[in-house]
Tab-separated table of C-alpha atoms in Angstrom:
chain	number	residue	atom	x	y	z
A	2	MET	CA	14.518	2.114	-4.627
A	3	PRO	CA	17.336	1.242	-2.183
A	4	LYS	CA	20.599	-0.022	-3.572
A	5	LEU	CA	21.235	-3.741	-3.445
A	6	LYS	CA	24.512	-3.454	-1.566
A	7	ARG	CA	23.329	-3.939	2.002
A	8	ASP	CA	24.728	-5.141	5.287
A	9	ALA	CA	22.981	-7.604	7.547
A	10	GLY	CA	21.929	-4.932	10.022
A	11	GLY	CA	23.962	-6.469	12.845
A	12	GLU	CA	22.455	-9.921	12.405
A	13	ALA	CA	24.632	-12.999	12.649
A	14	ALA	CA	26.164	-13.910	9.307
A	15	THR	CA	24.502	-17.307	9.410
A	16	ASP	CA	21.073	-15.648	9.659
A	17	TYR	CA	21.456	-13.548	6.517
A	18	VAL	CA	21.565	-14.763	2.901
A	19	GLU	CA	22.857	-11.817	0.908
A	20	SER	CA	22.348	-13.437	-2.478
A	21	LEU	CA	18.656	-14.053	-1.742
A	22	ASP	CA	18.253	-10.474	-0.555
A	23	ARG	CA	19.878	-9.172	-3.722
A	24	GLY	CA	17.756	-11.414	-5.939
A	25	LEU	CA	14.485	-10.266	-4.401
A	26	ARG	CA	15.480	-6.616	-4.577
A	27	LEU	CA	16.607	-6.997	-8.150
A	28	LEU	CA	13.114	-8.230	-9.015
A	29	GLN	CA	11.758	-4.995	-7.533
A	30	LEU	CA	14.053	-2.916	-9.730
A	31	PHE	CA	12.098	-3.940	-12.822
A	32	GLY	CA	9.232	-1.820	-11.512
A	33	THR	CA	11.300	1.364	-11.574
A	34	ARG	CA	11.101	1.733	-15.358
A	35	PRO	CA	8.895	0.368	-18.149
A	36	GLY	CA	9.957	-2.294	-20.608
A	37	ALA	CA	12.804	-4.778	-20.734
A	38	MET	CA	16.331	-3.835	-19.703
A	39	THR	CA	19.848	-4.807	-20.703
A	40	LEU	CA	22.243	-6.433	-18.279
A	41	SER	CA	24.255	-3.223	-18.161
A	42	ASP	CA	21.141	-1.202	-17.304
A	43	ILE	CA	20.214	-3.566	-14.492
A	44	ALA	CA	23.726	-3.684	-13.050
A	45	ARG	CA	23.937	0.107	-13.068
A	46	ILE	CA	20.531	0.662	-11.440
A	47	ALA	CA	21.195	-2.075	-8.871
A	48	ASP	CA	24.715	-0.760	-8.182
A	49	LEU	CA	26.098	-4.249	-8.640
A	50	PRO	CA	29.063	-5.625	-10.580
A	51	ARG	CA	27.938	-6.757	-14.013
A	52	ALA	CA	29.000	-10.358	-13.310
A	53	THR	CA	27.000	-10.453	-10.068
A	54	ALA	CA	23.888	-9.048	-11.749
A	55	ARG	CA	24.260	-11.602	-14.532
A	56	ARG	CA	24.408	-14.550	-12.108
A	57	ILE	CA	21.319	-13.317	-10.274
A	58	LEU	CA	19.401	-12.812	-13.520
A	59	LEU	CA	20.321	-16.246	-14.837
A	60	THR	CA	19.208	-17.803	-11.549
A	61	LEU	CA	15.887	-15.957	-11.756
A	62	GLN	CA	15.569	-17.002	-15.391
A	63	ARG	CA	16.056	-20.663	-14.447
A	64	GLY	CA	13.284	-20.250	-11.857
A	65	GLY	CA	10.963	-18.816	-14.491
A	66	PHE	CA	10.754	-15.331	-12.978
A	67	VAL	CA	12.790	-13.598	-15.698
A	68	ALA	CA	12.896	-14.074	-19.473
A	69	SER	CA	15.604	-12.974	-21.879
A	70	ASP	CA	16.161	-12.885	-25.629
A	71	GLY	CA	19.911	-12.889	-25.087
A	72	LYS	CA	20.139	-9.122	-24.822
A	73	LEU	CA	17.144	-7.821	-22.884
A	74	PHE	CA	15.700	-9.073	-19.622
A	75	ALA	CA	12.071	-8.806	-18.497
A	76	LEU	CA	9.875	-10.203	-15.768
A	77	THR	CA	7.502	-13.070	-16.522
A	78	PRO	CA	3.973	-13.656	-15.171
A	79	GLN	CA	5.560	-16.166	-12.775
A	80	VAL	CA	6.408	-13.165	-10.557
A	81	LEU	CA	2.695	-12.742	-9.865
A	82	THR	CA	2.728	-16.001	-7.910
A	83	LEU	CA	4.665	-14.174	-5.167
A	84	ALA	CA	1.847	-11.662	-4.759
A	85	SER	CA	-0.869	-14.282	-5.043
A	86	SER	CA	0.803	-16.311	-2.306
A	87	PHE	CA	0.483	-13.329	0.005
A	88	LEU	CA	-3.144	-12.713	-0.923
A	89	ARG	CA	-4.115	-16.360	-0.471
A	90	SER	CA	-2.363	-16.610	2.885
A	91	SER	CA	-3.463	-13.238	4.294
A	92	GLN	CA	-6.072	-13.563	7.011
A	93	LEU	CA	-7.029	-9.916	6.491
A	94	VAL	CA	-7.843	-10.490	2.820
A	95	ASN	CA	-9.689	-13.740	3.431
A	96	VAL	CA	-11.839	-12.268	6.183
A	97	LEU	CA	-12.481	-8.841	4.701
A	98	GLN	CA	-12.893	-9.546	0.976
A	99	PRO	CA	-16.540	-10.670	1.267
A	100	VAL	CA	-17.215	-7.739	3.593
A	101	LEU	CA	-15.744	-5.289	1.082
A	102	ASP	CA	-17.831	-6.845	-1.687
A	103	ARG	CA	-21.045	-6.384	0.292
A	104	VAL	CA	-20.248	-2.795	1.267
A	105	ALA	CA	-19.220	-1.826	-2.261
A	106	GLU	CA	-22.317	-3.373	-3.792
A	107	SER	CA	-24.599	-1.604	-1.338
A	108	VAL	CA	-23.183	1.860	-2.107
A	109	LYS	CA	-22.168	1.253	-5.741
A	110	GLU	CA	-18.687	2.619	-5.069
A	111	ILE	CA	-15.227	1.156	-4.547
A	112	ALA	CA	-14.393	-0.201	-1.090
A	113	SER	CA	-10.758	-0.979	-0.305
A	114	LEU	CA	-8.571	-2.589	2.333
A	115	ALA	CA	-5.099	-1.211	3.044
A	116	VAL	CA	-2.234	-1.902	5.423
A	117	LEU	CA	0.575	0.324	6.647
A	118	ASP	CA	4.054	-0.368	5.261
A	119	GLY	CA	6.552	2.135	6.592
A	120	ASP	CA	5.518	5.599	5.427
A	121	GLU	CA	3.144	4.215	2.796
A	122	VAL	CA	-0.152	2.423	2.600
A	123	VAL	CA	-0.569	-0.627	0.381
A	124	PHE	CA	-3.983	-1.618	-0.968
A	125	ILE	CA	-4.366	-5.387	-0.622
A	126	ALA	CA	-8.045	-5.945	-1.437
A	127	ARG	CA	-11.005	-4.115	-2.881
A	128	GLY	CA	-14.564	-4.620	-3.938
A	129	GLY	CA	-16.880	-2.653	-6.177
A	130	PRO	CA	-19.284	-2.667	-9.093
A	131	VAL	CA	-17.586	-3.270	-12.420
A	132	ARG	CA	-18.745	0.078	-13.734
A	133	VAL	CA	-16.597	2.046	-11.299
A	134	PHE	CA	-13.433	-0.056	-11.434
A	135	SER	CA	-10.489	2.017	-12.571
A	136	GLY	CA	-6.753	1.481	-12.854
A	137	GLY	CA	-5.917	3.845	-10.034
A	138	LEU	CA	-6.344	1.664	-6.961
A	139	GLU	CA	-5.355	-1.792	-8.092
A	140	ILE	CA	-4.060	-4.404	-5.657
A	141	GLY	CA	-0.533	-3.486	-4.586
A	142	TYR	CA	-1.048	0.219	-5.275
A	143	ARG	CA	0.911	2.439	-2.874
A	144	LEU	CA	0.332	5.947	-1.621
A	145	PRO	CA	1.899	8.067	1.125
A	146	ALA	CA	0.176	7.370	4.438
A	147	PHE	CA	0.083	10.975	5.629
A	148	CYS	CA	-2.314	12.233	2.934
A	149	THR	CA	-4.704	9.286	2.597
A	150	SER	CA	-7.729	8.470	4.695
A	151	VAL	CA	-6.609	4.865	5.226
A	152	GLY	CA	-3.164	6.070	6.223
A	153	ARG	CA	-4.429	8.595	8.734
A	154	ALA	CA	-6.860	6.056	10.182
A	155	MET	CA	-3.915	3.740	10.882
A	156	LEU	CA	-1.462	6.448	11.966
A	157	GLY	CA	-3.848	7.267	14.781
A	158	GLN	CA	-2.574	4.191	16.647
A	159	PHE	CA	0.721	5.911	17.445
A	160	SER	CA	1.429	8.237	20.339
A	161	GLU	CA	2.010	11.924	19.602
A	162	ALA	CA	5.764	11.483	20.036
A	163	GLU	CA	5.899	8.435	17.757
A	164	LEU	CA	3.746	10.155	15.167
A	165	ALA	CA	5.861	13.319	15.248
A	166	ALA	CA	8.976	11.217	14.661
A	167	ARG	CA	7.323	9.414	11.757
A	168	LEU	CA	6.244	12.650	10.110
A	169	LYS	CA	9.690	14.174	10.617
A	170	SER	CA	11.381	11.322	8.758
A	171	ALA	CA	8.716	10.992	6.044
A	172	SER	CA	8.767	12.777	2.704
A	173	LEU	CA	5.769	15.115	2.997
A	174	GLN	CA	5.438	16.115	-0.631
A	175	ALA	CA	2.173	17.583	-1.885
A	176	LEU	CA	0.377	15.375	-4.406
A	177	THR	CA	-2.352	17.941	-5.109
A	178	PRO	CA	-2.941	21.616	-4.239
A	179	GLN	CA	-5.092	20.422	-1.303
A	180	THR	CA	-2.452	18.159	0.278
A	181	VAL	CA	-1.661	19.064	3.882
A	182	THR	CA	2.106	18.884	4.417
A	183	ALA	CA	2.740	20.971	7.548
A	184	PRO	CA	3.730	18.520	10.325
A	185	LYS	CA	1.963	20.415	13.114
A	186	ARG	CA	-1.265	20.591	11.165
A	187	LEU	CA	-1.007	16.908	10.255
A	188	LEU	CA	-0.530	15.995	13.913
A	189	ALA	CA	-3.690	17.920	14.769
A	190	VAL	CA	-5.678	16.356	11.907
A	191	ILE	CA	-4.640	12.797	12.778
A	192	ALA	CA	-5.368	13.386	16.474
A	193	ASP	CA	-8.824	14.665	15.569
A	194	ASP	CA	-9.413	11.646	13.320
A	195	ARG	CA	-8.365	9.373	16.182
A	196	ARG	CA	-10.902	11.048	18.446
A	197	LYS	CA	-13.691	10.749	15.853
A	198	GLY	CA	-12.811	7.166	14.925
A	199	TYR	CA	-12.610	7.828	11.196
A	200	SER	CA	-10.717	9.869	8.597
A	201	LEU	CA	-12.095	11.751	5.612
A	202	VAL	CA	-9.609	13.024	3.038
A	203	ASP	CA	-10.796	15.311	0.278
A	204	ARG	CA	-8.609	15.578	-2.857
A	205	GLU	CA	-5.306	15.414	-0.962
A	206	ALA	CA	-3.989	12.194	-2.511
A	207	GLU	CA	-5.648	12.489	-5.918
A	208	PRO	CA	-7.094	15.685	-7.394
A	209	HIS	CA	-10.640	14.462	-8.088
A	210	PHE	CA	-10.991	11.784	-5.438
A	211	ARG	CA	-12.224	11.776	-1.847
A	212	SER	CA	-12.480	8.886	0.577
A	213	ILE	CA	-13.543	8.008	4.085
A	214	SER	CA	-11.874	5.311	6.209
A	215	VAL	CA	-12.110	3.559	9.540
A	216	PRO	CA	-9.405	1.513	11.255
A	217	VAL	CA	-9.718	-2.260	11.390
A	218	ARG	CA	-8.886	-3.677	14.800
A	219	ARG	CA	-8.139	-7.256	15.697
A	220	TYR	CA	-9.492	-9.048	18.772
A	221	ASP	CA	-7.078	-7.289	21.179
A	222	ASP	CA	-7.902	-3.767	19.921
A	223	VAL	CA	-4.691	-3.383	17.906
A	224	ILE	CA	-5.155	-1.579	14.570
A	225	VAL	CA	-4.008	-3.876	11.756
A	226	ALA	CA	-5.520	-2.240	8.671
A	227	ALA	CA	-8.070	0.266	7.428
A	228	ILE	CA	-11.038	0.042	5.079
A	229	ASN	CA	-12.417	2.862	3.001
A	230	ILE	CA	-14.964	3.913	0.436
A	231	GLY	CA	-13.745	6.277	-2.231
A	232	SER	CA	-15.472	8.213	-4.943
A	233	HIS	CA	-15.033	10.893	-7.572
A	234	VAL	CA	-15.790	14.319	-6.118
A	235	ASP	CA	-18.525	14.961	-8.679
A	236	ARG	CA	-20.457	11.896	-7.580
A	237	ILE	CA	-20.421	11.911	-3.781
A	238	SER	CA	-20.309	14.815	-1.311
A	239	THR	CA	-18.409	14.809	1.966
A	240	ASP	CA	-21.730	14.993	3.840
A	241	GLU	CA	-22.961	11.842	2.117
A	242	MET	CA	-19.741	10.083	3.027
A	243	THR	CA	-20.230	10.703	6.735
A	244	THR	CA	-23.986	10.127	6.827
A	245	ARG	CA	-24.280	7.198	4.391
A	246	PHE	CA	-20.887	5.527	4.074
A	247	LEU	CA	-19.405	5.886	7.565
A	248	PRO	CA	-21.969	3.691	9.388
A	249	LEU	CA	-21.442	0.917	6.830
A	250	LEU	CA	-17.682	1.016	7.317
A	251	GLN	CA	-17.992	1.074	11.095
A	252	ASP	CA	-20.320	-1.920	11.055
A	253	ALA	CA	-18.007	-3.767	8.668
A	254	ALA	CA	-14.930	-3.202	10.848
A	255	ALA	CA	-16.803	-4.235	13.987
A	256	SER	CA	-18.126	-7.411	12.338
A	257	VAL	CA	-14.649	-8.863	11.677
A	258	ARG	CA	-12.889	-7.855	14.879
A	259	SER	CA	-13.365	-11.170	16.677
A	260	GLN	CA	-12.134	-13.083	13.601
A	261	LEU	CA	-8.750	-11.338	13.334
A	262	LEU	CA	-5.936	-12.842	15.390
């Protein structure tokens, strides 16, 4: 988590509200450790003066986003309204949620929608039978882009030079024994996925999970997201993913293209 002491990145002072930036980033700090925290803990983690952290917390408490018993501070459910505002306003979610539901119901597996955020992918919608819902891929869940099928499907939009630069700056840490971390090999894999039009990742992001993804393009052919179907390795083979799941994903992505602006 980046520190809260930031400059305005060269922007005019009148275009940058530092206190708002600090307040939003302080909210994010609560996700770095479980449970409530003391003012001293928060000030230390945020690298802020204690008095500054206190003013921000009291402002957030007045807005209903933070609660305190006088000693400990914790987030309230009001924070979830920030995420729900995004989900309600997202064209991608509104257009693709019913599509994900249909695909997931037809294959009896989880289908997910993800977007690229820096070096990570963020899952913003999913559909699936209740019996296979698990806590692993909830809305807002993040994973490194380089080792996920949705990530590789979206990384294929970049040129070789842009992709090489991205991989050079990214943290390519293995999440499982199968994770590919060598930049040259990753470049070759992503290029091959681009050529095929889909990505299949087998146990690289999670040890017992494999998934297949296709990019989602808007009306002008720009890749804006990726959709996937994932499954436990004991339930679905890689062959079944390409023969049974891939056509469904391709049809789903094609069906929404004209609706995405």
